[in-house]
Coordinates of C-alpha atoms in Angstrom, one line a residue:
M10 CA -48.4 3.8 64.2
A11 CA -50.6 0.7 63.9
Q12 CA -51.4 0.7 67.6
V13 CA -53.9 -2.1 67.3
E14 CA -51.4 -4.5 65.7
M15 CA -48.8 -3.7 68.3
R16 CA -51.2 -4.9 71.0
V17 CA -52.3 -8.1 69.3
D18 CA -51.3 -11.2 71.4
L19 CA -48.9 -13.3 69.4
S20 CA -48.3 -15.9 72.2
N21 CA -50.3 -18.6 70.5
V22 CA -48.6 -18.1 67.2
L23 CA -45.2 -18.1 68.8
S24 CA -45.9 -21.2 70.8
A25 CA -47.3 -23.1 67.8
A26 CA -44.3 -22.1 65.6
I27 CA -41.8 -23.1 68.3
E28 CA -43.4 -26.4 69.0
G29 CA -43.8 -27.2 65.2
N30 CA -47.5 -27.7 65.7
T31 CA -48.7 -27.1 62.1
E32 CA -52.5 -27.2 62.7
Q33 CA -52.2 -25.0 65.8
L34 CA -50.0 -22.5 63.9
I35 CA -52.5 -22.3 61.1
A36 CA -55.4 -21.8 63.5
S37 CA -53.5 -19.2 65.6
V38 CA -52.4 -17.2 62.5
R39 CA -56.0 -17.3 61.2
D40 CA -57.3 -15.9 64.5
I41 CA -54.9 -13.0 64.7
L42 CA -55.4 -12.1 61.0
H43 CA -59.1 -11.5 61.8
D44 CA -58.0 -8.9 64.4
T45 CA -55.8 -6.9 62.1
N46 CA -55.7 -4.9 58.9
S47 CA -51.9 -4.8 58.9
P48 CA -50.3 -8.3 58.8
D49 CA -47.0 -6.7 58.0
V50 CA -46.9 -5.3 61.5
L51 CA -47.5 -8.7 63.1
L52 CA -44.8 -10.2 60.9
G53 CA -42.5 -7.4 61.9
R54 CA -43.1 -8.1 65.5
L55 CA -42.2 -11.8 65.0
G56 CA -39.1 -10.5 63.3
M57 CA -38.1 -8.6 66.4
I58 CA -38.2 -11.9 68.3
T59 CA -36.5 -13.9 65.6
V60 CA -33.4 -11.7 65.3
H61 CA -32.4 -12.6 68.9
G62 CA -32.0 -16.2 67.8
D63 CA -31.0 -15.8 64.2
S64 CA -27.3 -15.9 63.7
D65 CA -27.8 -17.1 60.1
G66 CA -29.7 -14.1 58.8
H67 CA -32.1 -15.8 56.4
P68 CA -35.1 -16.3 58.8
A69 CA -35.3 -12.6 59.5
A70 CA -34.9 -11.8 55.8
V71 CA -37.7 -14.1 54.9
L72 CA -40.0 -12.5 57.5
A73 CA -39.1 -9.1 56.0
A74 CA -40.0 -10.4 52.5
A75 CA -43.4 -11.8 53.8
A76 CA -44.1 -8.5 55.6
M77 CA -43.4 -6.3 52.6
L78 CA -45.3 -8.7 50.2
S79 CA -48.3 -8.7 52.6
R80 CA -48.7 -5.0 52.1
L81 CA -49.5 -5.7 48.4
I82 CA -52.5 -7.9 49.3
H83 CA -54.5 -4.8 50.4
F84 CA -54.6 -3.8 46.7
L85 CA -56.4 -7.0 45.6
P86 CA -60.0 -6.3 44.4
E87 CA -63.0 -8.1 45.9
P88 CA -63.0 -11.7 44.9
V89 CA -65.4 -13.2 42.3
D90 CA -65.2 -17.0 43.0
S91 CA -62.8 -17.3 45.9
T92 CA -64.1 -18.7 49.2
V93 CA -61.1 -17.4 51.2
P94 CA -62.1 -14.6 53.6
V95 CA -60.5 -11.3 52.7
K96 CA -58.7 -11.1 56.0
E97 CA -57.2 -14.5 55.6
R98 CA -55.5 -13.8 52.2
A99 CA -52.1 -13.2 53.9
L100 CA -52.3 -16.6 55.7
P101 CA -50.0 -18.5 53.3
L102 CA -47.3 -15.8 53.6
F103 CA -47.6 -15.7 57.4
F104 CA -47.5 -19.5 57.7
Q105 CA -44.5 -20.0 55.5
A106 CA -42.4 -17.2 57.2
A107 CA -43.3 -18.3 60.8
R108 CA -42.6 -21.9 60.1
L109 CA -39.3 -21.2 58.5
A110 CA -38.3 -19.0 61.5
R111 CA -39.2 -21.8 64.0
T112 CA -35.6 -22.5 65.2
A113 CA -34.7 -18.8 65.4
L114 CA -38.0 -18.0 67.2
R115 CA -37.3 -20.8 69.7
A116 CA -33.8 -19.4 70.4
G117 CA -34.9 -15.8 70.5
A118 CA -38.0 -16.1 72.6
G119 CA -37.4 -14.8 76.1
V120 CA -33.8 -13.6 75.4
E121 CA -32.6 -10.6 77.2
P122 CA -30.0 -9.2 74.8
N123 CA -26.7 -7.8 76.1
Y124 CA -26.0 -4.7 74.1
P125 CA -22.6 -3.1 74.1
E126 CA -21.6 0.3 75.4
P127 CA -22.4 2.8 72.6
L128 CA -19.5 4.6 70.9
F129 CA -20.9 8.1 70.3
P130 CA -19.8 10.4 67.5
S131 CA -18.4 12.8 70.1
D132 CA -16.1 10.1 71.3
L133 CA -14.3 9.8 67.9
G134 CA -12.6 13.2 68.0
E135 CA -12.8 16.0 65.5
N136 CA -11.0 14.4 62.6
T137 CA -13.0 11.2 62.3
T138 CA -16.5 10.8 61.1
V139 CA -18.8 7.9 62.0
G140 CA -18.7 6.8 58.4
E141 CA -15.0 6.6 58.4
A142 CA -14.9 4.8 61.7
L143 CA -17.5 2.3 60.5
R144 CA -15.6 1.6 57.3
K145 CA -12.5 1.0 59.2
A146 CA -14.3 -1.4 61.6
V147 CA -15.8 -3.3 58.7
H148 CA -12.5 -3.7 56.9
S149 CA -10.7 -4.8 60.1
N150 CA -13.4 -7.3 60.9
D151 CA -14.2 -5.6 64.2
V152 CA -17.8 -6.7 65.0
L153 CA -17.8 -5.0 68.4
A154 CA -16.7 -1.6 67.0
V155 CA -19.4 -1.9 64.3
E156 CA -22.1 -2.5 66.8
R157 CA -20.9 0.2 69.2
L158 CA -20.8 2.8 66.5
L159 CA -24.3 1.9 65.3
F160 CA -25.6 2.1 68.9
G161 CA -23.8 5.4 69.3
L162 CA -25.8 6.8 66.4
Y163 CA -29.0 5.4 67.8
G164 CA -28.1 6.9 71.2
T165 CA -27.8 10.4 69.8
G166 CA -31.3 10.2 68.5
A167 CA -30.1 10.3 64.9
D168 CA -32.7 10.1 62.1
Y169 CA -33.3 6.5 61.1
R170 CA -32.2 7.2 57.6
T171 CA -28.8 8.3 59.0
M172 CA -28.4 4.9 60.6
E173 CA -29.4 3.2 57.4
V174 CA -27.0 5.1 55.2
R175 CA -24.0 4.6 57.6
A176 CA -24.6 0.9 57.4
F177 CA -24.9 1.0 53.6
E178 CA -21.8 3.1 53.3
A179 CA -19.8 0.8 55.5
V180 CA -20.3 -2.2 53.1
A181 CA -20.6 -0.3 49.8
D182 CA -17.1 -1.3 48.5
T183 CA -17.1 -4.8 50.0
F184 CA -18.6 -8.1 48.8
Q185 CA -18.8 -11.4 50.5
H186 CA -21.1 -14.4 51.0
G187 CA -23.1 -13.6 47.8
G188 CA -23.9 -10.1 48.9
H189 CA -25.7 -11.1 52.0
P190 CA -24.4 -8.2 54.3
L191 CA -26.1 -5.6 52.1
I192 CA -29.2 -7.8 51.5
F193 CA -29.6 -8.3 55.2
A194 CA -29.1 -4.6 56.0
V195 CA -31.9 -3.7 53.6
R196 CA -34.3 -6.4 54.8
G197 CA -33.5 -5.7 58.4
F198 CA -34.4 -2.1 58.0
Q199 CA -37.6 -3.1 56.2
L200 CA -38.5 -5.2 59.3
L201 CA -38.1 -1.9 61.3
D202 CA -40.4 -0.2 58.7
A203 CA -43.1 -2.7 59.5
V204 CA -43.0 -1.9 63.3
E205 CA -42.2 1.8 62.7
W206 CA -38.7 1.8 64.3
G207 CA -38.9 3.5 67.7
D208 CA -37.4 1.5 70.6
R209 CA -37.2 -1.6 68.4
V210 CA -34.1 -0.4 66.6
P211 CA -31.6 -2.1 68.9
N212 CA -33.0 -5.5 68.0
I213 CA -32.0 -5.1 64.3
L214 CA -28.7 -3.3 65.0
H215 CA -27.6 -6.1 67.3
W216 CA -28.6 -8.7 64.7
L217 CA -27.1 -6.9 61.8
A218 CA -23.7 -6.0 63.2
P219 CA -22.0 -9.4 62.9
H220 CA -22.9 -9.7 59.2
L221 CA -21.3 -6.4 58.1
P222 CA -17.5 -6.8 58.8
L223 CA -15.3 -8.2 56.0
Q224 CA -14.1 -11.5 57.4
S225 CA -10.5 -12.5 57.0
S226 CA -11.7 -15.9 55.6
S227 CA -14.3 -14.3 53.3
D228 CA -14.9 -15.4 49.8
E229 CA -14.5 -11.9 48.4
P230 CA -13.9 -12.3 44.6
A231 CA -11.1 -10.5 42.7
W232 CA -13.6 -8.2 40.9
A233 CA -14.7 -6.8 44.3
R234 CA -11.2 -5.7 45.1
T235 CA -11.0 -4.1 41.7
V236 CA -14.2 -2.2 42.4
R237 CA -12.8 -1.1 45.8
D238 CA -9.6 0.3 44.1
F239 CA -11.6 2.0 41.4
A240 CA -14.1 3.6 43.9
S241 CA -11.2 4.8 46.2
K242 CA -9.7 7.1 43.5
P243 CA -10.8 10.7 43.9
E244 CA -11.5 11.1 40.1
N245 CA -14.1 8.3 40.4
S246 CA -16.1 9.9 43.2
M247 CA -19.7 10.5 42.4
K248 CA -20.3 13.0 45.2
S249 CA -20.9 15.9 42.7
V250 CA -24.4 14.5 42.3
R251 CA -25.1 16.2 45.6
T252 CA -24.9 19.7 44.0
R253 CA -26.3 18.9 40.6
L254 CA -29.3 21.1 39.7
S255 CA -30.4 19.7 36.4
T256 CA -33.3 17.3 35.9
P257 CA -32.1 13.7 35.8
K258 CA -31.9 12.2 32.3
D259 CA -32.9 8.7 33.2
E260 CA -33.3 7.5 29.6
N261 CA -29.5 7.6 29.4
A262 CA -29.3 4.6 31.8
L263 CA -29.8 2.2 28.9
E264 CA -26.2 2.6 27.8
L265 CA -25.1 1.1 31.1
Y266 CA -27.7 -1.7 30.7
K267 CA -26.0 -2.7 27.4
L268 CA -22.6 -2.5 29.0
V269 CA -23.5 -4.8 31.9
N270 CA -24.9 -7.3 29.4
S271 CA -21.7 -7.3 27.4
T272 CA -18.3 -9.0 28.0
S273 CA -16.7 -5.8 29.4
D274 CA -14.3 -6.2 32.3
T275 CA -14.8 -4.8 35.8
I276 CA -12.9 -1.5 35.2
Q277 CA -15.0 -0.9 32.0
V278 CA -18.2 -1.6 33.9
C279 CA -17.3 0.7 36.8
Q280 CA -16.3 3.4 34.3
G281 CA -19.7 2.9 32.7
V282 CA -21.5 3.5 36.0
Y283 CA -19.5 6.7 36.5
N284 CA -20.2 7.9 33.0
T285 CA -23.9 7.1 33.4
V286 CA -24.4 8.9 36.8
I287 CA -22.0 11.8 36.3
K288 CA -21.5 12.5 32.6
S289 CA -24.9 11.3 31.3
E290 CA -26.7 12.8 34.4
T291 CA -28.8 9.7 35.1
S292 CA -30.3 9.4 38.6
P293 CA -28.8 6.8 40.9
V294 CA -32.3 5.2 41.2
A295 CA -32.6 4.7 37.4
T296 CA -29.0 3.4 37.3
A297 CA -29.7 0.8 39.9
A298 CA -33.0 -0.1 38.1
V299 CA -31.3 -1.1 34.9
I300 CA -28.7 -3.1 36.7
A301 CA -31.5 -5.0 38.5
L302 CA -33.2 -5.6 35.1
S303 CA -30.0 -7.1 33.8
A304 CA -29.9 -9.5 36.8
A305 CA -33.5 -10.4 36.3
E306 CA -32.9 -11.2 32.6
L307 CA -30.0 -13.4 33.5
L308 CA -32.2 -15.4 35.9
C309 CA -34.8 -15.7 33.1
T310 CA -32.4 -17.8 31.1
L311 CA -31.9 -20.4 33.9
D312 CA -34.0 -23.4 34.8
N313 CA -34.8 -24.0 38.5
A314 CA -33.7 -27.6 38.0
E315 CA -30.1 -26.5 37.9
H316 CA -30.5 -25.5 41.5
E317 CA -27.0 -24.4 42.4
Q318 CA -26.5 -22.2 39.3
Y319 CA -30.1 -20.8 39.6
I320 CA -29.6 -19.8 43.3
K321 CA -26.3 -18.2 42.5
A322 CA -27.9 -16.1 39.7
A323 CA -30.9 -15.4 42.0
H324 CA -28.6 -13.8 44.5
G325 CA -27.5 -11.4 41.7
L326 CA -31.1 -10.2 41.5
L327 CA -31.5 -10.1 45.3
F328 CA -28.4 -7.9 45.6
A329 CA -29.1 -5.7 42.6
S330 CA -32.7 -5.2 43.8
A331 CA -31.5 -4.4 47.3
V332 CA -29.2 -1.7 45.9
H333 CA -32.2 -0.4 43.9
Q334 CA -34.0 -0.1 47.2
V335 CA -31.0 1.7 48.8
M336 CA -31.1 4.3 46.1
R337 CA -34.8 4.8 46.7
R338 CA -34.5 4.9 50.5
V339 CA -31.6 7.3 50.9
Q340 CA -30.1 10.1 48.8
D341 CA -26.8 10.3 50.6
V342 CA -23.9 10.2 48.1
E343 CA -21.9 8.0 50.5
A344 CA -24.0 5.0 49.4
L345 CA -23.3 5.6 45.6
P346 CA -20.3 3.2 45.4
L347 CA -22.9 0.4 45.8
L348 CA -23.7 1.1 42.1
Y349 CA -20.2 0.1 41.2
T350 CA -20.5 -3.1 43.2
S351 CA -23.9 -4.0 41.9
A352 CA -23.0 -3.5 38.2
A353 CA -19.7 -5.4 38.6
Y354 CA -21.4 -8.3 40.4
V355 CA -24.1 -8.7 37.8
S356 CA -21.6 -8.4 34.9
A357 CA -19.3 -11.0 36.5
L358 CA -22.3 -13.4 37.1
R359 CA -23.3 -13.1 33.5
Q360 CA -19.9 -13.9 32.2
E361 CA -19.5 -16.8 34.7
I362 CA -22.8 -18.4 33.7
A363 CA -22.3 -17.8 30.0
S364 CA -19.0 -19.9 30.2
S365 CA -20.7 -22.6 32.3
P366 CA -21.2 -26.0 30.8
L367 CA -24.6 -26.2 32.4
K368 CA -27.5 -25.7 30.0
Q369 CA -29.3 -22.4 29.8
T370 CA -32.8 -22.1 28.6
E371 CA -34.7 -19.7 26.4
P372 CA -37.4 -17.6 28.1
T373 CA -40.8 -19.4 27.8
A374 CA -43.2 -17.7 25.4
A375 CA -46.5 -16.6 26.8
G376 CA -49.6 -18.7 26.0
T377 CA -51.9 -17.4 23.3
I378 CA -55.1 -17.8 25.3
P379 CA -54.8 -16.2 28.7
G380 CA -57.7 -16.8 31.1
G381 CA -59.8 -14.7 33.3
G382 CA -61.5 -12.4 30.8
F383 CA -60.9 -8.7 31.4
I384 CA -62.2 -8.3 35.0
A385 CA -59.3 -7.7 37.3
S386 CA -60.4 -10.0 40.2
S387 CA -61.3 -12.8 37.7
Q388 CA -57.9 -12.5 36.1
L389 CA -56.1 -12.6 39.4
E390 CA -58.0 -15.7 40.6
T391 CA -57.2 -17.4 37.3
L392 CA -53.5 -16.5 37.7
Q393 CA -53.4 -18.0 41.2
E394 CA -54.9 -21.3 39.9
Q395 CA -52.4 -21.4 37.0
L396 CA -49.5 -21.0 39.5
K397 CA -50.9 -23.7 41.7
N398 CA -51.0 -25.9 38.6
K399 CA -47.5 -25.0 37.6
D400 CA -48.7 -23.5 34.4
F401 CA -46.0 -20.9 33.7
A402 CA -46.9 -20.0 30.1
G403 CA -50.6 -19.5 31.1
A404 CA -49.6 -17.5 34.2
L405 CA -47.3 -15.2 32.2
A406 CA -50.0 -14.7 29.5
T407 CA -52.6 -13.9 32.1
S408 CA -50.3 -11.5 33.9
Q409 CA -49.3 -9.7 30.8
R410 CA -52.9 -9.4 29.7
Y411 CA -53.9 -8.0 33.1
L412 CA -51.2 -5.3 32.8
K413 CA -52.0 -4.5 29.2
V414 CA -55.6 -3.8 30.2
G415 CA -54.3 -1.2 32.7
H416 CA -55.0 -2.9 36.0
D417 CA -53.0 -2.1 39.2
P418 CA -49.6 -3.9 39.2
R419 CA -49.6 -3.8 43.0
A420 CA -52.7 -6.1 43.0
L421 CA -51.0 -8.4 40.5
F422 CA -48.0 -8.8 42.7
G423 CA -50.3 -9.2 45.7
A424 CA -51.8 -12.2 44.0
I425 CA -48.3 -13.5 43.0
A426 CA -47.3 -13.1 46.7
I427 CA -50.1 -15.3 47.9
A428 CA -49.1 -17.9 45.4
A429 CA -45.5 -17.7 46.7
G430 CA -47.0 -18.5 50.1
H431 CA -47.9 -21.9 48.6
I432 CA -44.3 -22.8 48.1
D433 CA -42.6 -24.7 51.0
A434 CA -40.2 -22.1 52.4
T435 CA -38.5 -24.8 54.7
R436 CA -37.5 -26.7 51.6
D437 CA -36.2 -23.8 49.5
Q438 CA -34.8 -21.7 52.4
G439 CA -37.3 -19.0 51.6
H440 CA -35.7 -18.1 48.3
T441 CA -39.0 -18.0 46.4
L442 CA -40.4 -15.4 48.8
Q443 CA -37.2 -13.4 48.5
I444 CA -37.1 -13.5 44.7
V445 CA -40.8 -12.5 44.4
Q446 CA -40.2 -9.6 46.8
A447 CA -37.1 -8.4 44.9
A448 CA -38.9 -8.7 41.5
A449 CA -42.0 -7.0 42.8
E450 CA -40.2 -4.0 44.3
S451 CA -38.0 -3.5 41.2
Y452 CA -40.9 -3.8 38.8
M453 CA -43.1 -1.4 40.6
A454 CA -40.2 1.1 41.0
W455 CA -39.3 1.0 37.3
P456 CA -38.5 4.5 36.1
K457 CA -41.2 6.3 34.1
A458 CA -38.5 7.7 31.8
L459 CA -37.8 4.0 30.8
A460 CA -41.4 3.1 30.2
T461 CA -40.7 2.0 26.6
T462 CA -38.2 -0.5 27.9
S463 CA -39.9 -3.7 29.0
A464 CA -39.5 -4.6 32.7
D465 CA -41.3 -7.9 32.2
A466 CA -38.2 -9.9 33.2
F467 CA -39.1 -9.1 36.8
L468 CA -42.5 -10.6 36.3
H469 CA -41.0 -13.5 34.5
V470 CA -38.6 -14.4 37.4
A471 CA -41.3 -14.1 40.0
L472 CA -43.6 -16.5 38.2
R473 CA -40.8 -18.9 37.4
A474 CA -39.7 -19.0 41.0
I475 CA -43.2 -20.1 42.1
V476 CA -43.7 -22.6 39.3
G477 CA -40.3 -24.1 39.9
G478 CA -40.6 -24.1 43.7
P479 CA -41.7 -27.1 45.9
L480 CA -45.4 -26.9 46.4
D481 CA -46.5 -27.0 50.1
E482 CA -49.4 -29.4 50.3
I483 CA -50.5 -27.8 53.6
S484 CA -50.7 -24.1 52.6
V485 CA -52.1 -24.8 49.2
R486 CA -55.3 -25.8 51.0
F487 CA -55.9 -22.2 52.2

C-alpha cells in the first residue's frame, strides 16, 4: 500500500479543478507531485471522488488512463537536456485528467452515496449462481439487481478478481454503446488497482452498475445477437480450456488474425475464435492480442480529420484492448465469450469502414533520418519534441530506432504518455489518452510466441492520436 500517497492532501487540487482555476490547478498538482513517487495513486483517489458525480463514465475512464500511463513514467531514464524536474514529469497527464473531470468532481465532492441492500450469494438459493443471476439482471435491464449482487459479493469478502470476473461475465455476450460497458468495467477496476481496492470498492461498484445492463433502447447491432446465439450453444463452449494440460500454442493465433481481417461473416469469425482457442490450443491472451492488433491496424488506415469514422474505429481498439486486459487479469472461463464479441466487433468494423465512401489513408512511412542518436534519454527527448511539432514520420522513425537498439519499451510509452498529456482532453473527450493507454498496454503485452509478427500498429496509432489531437497551449509549456 502506498501509505504516503493515501495521506497526501488533495483539497487544493480538488478546489482548483472544481473552480476551473487553471493556474491554481497547475500549481497545486505540481506541489503534490513533489510529495509523491506514485502519481497513479493520487489520480486513483481523484477517481474515487469523480465516480460519485460521473453518470457519463468517460471522466473516470480518462482518470484511469492517466493513472495507468503515469506508471510508465517511472521507467524514463535521467534526462539529458530537459529542464523539467523528474517529479513533475506526470504533470501534463494529471492536469488533463483533472481538468476533464471538473464537472464530475464538482458533483461528486462531498456526496454521501446511498448504497443498496446487498443480495448475498446465500440469498439466491441452491440452484442459482451469482453469475447466472447477474446475467439475468443485465439482460432484463435491472440496474438495482446488478448493484445488489455486486455488493453481495463484496459483502462476503470475495476476492477482488471474483468481483471482476462476475462483471465481465455478465456483459460478455452483450454489446451496446460502442462497447462502453466492458471498457468502463476494465477501467473502473484499474482505478481500484491504483488505490489498492480495500474499502474503496463500493465507489466503483456503485458507479459501474448502471452501465452494465442491456437497455431496452440500446443500439445493440445484429451481429451481437448472432454472437449471443452462437455462444449460448453447448457445442461452442470454451470451458474445456480449464482442464487443458498442454502448453499453449500461441503461434496458431495468426490464423484468427487473418480471418478477422477478411470478409468472413459473424458466424465464421466466431467459429474461428473457437477453433483457435480449442482446436489450435492457443491461449485466450494471445487470441485477444491478435484481435487487438487487427483493430489497431484498422485505425492506422484512418485520418483523424474524418473524426466520426476515426472515433468509431478507435472504439474498436479500446474494446479489443480491454478484452485483452480481461484475459490477462482473470483466467476464469466464464469470461471467454468476450473473445467472440471482440473478434466479431472488429470484423464488423472493418467491413463497415471498407464499404464507407469516406477516404482511407495508407500508413505513413517512417522518416529515413530519425533523431536522438542512440542514447535512450536523448532519443526520448527528441521524440517528445517531434510529437509537439506534429512530426508523425519523424516520431515513428525515432520510436522504431529506439526499439531496434533494444531500449525499454515501457520508457518509450512513458515518453509518449507525457506527449499525450499535451493534447487538450476537454476538446477530444480524453480519447487521445485512452487510445494511447490501449495501444501501450496491448503492445507491451504482445505474446513472445508472436515476436516475429510486428506489433508496430499499436505504436503507430498512439503516435497518430497525439499528432492528430488538439494541442493544449497551456500544458505544452510544462
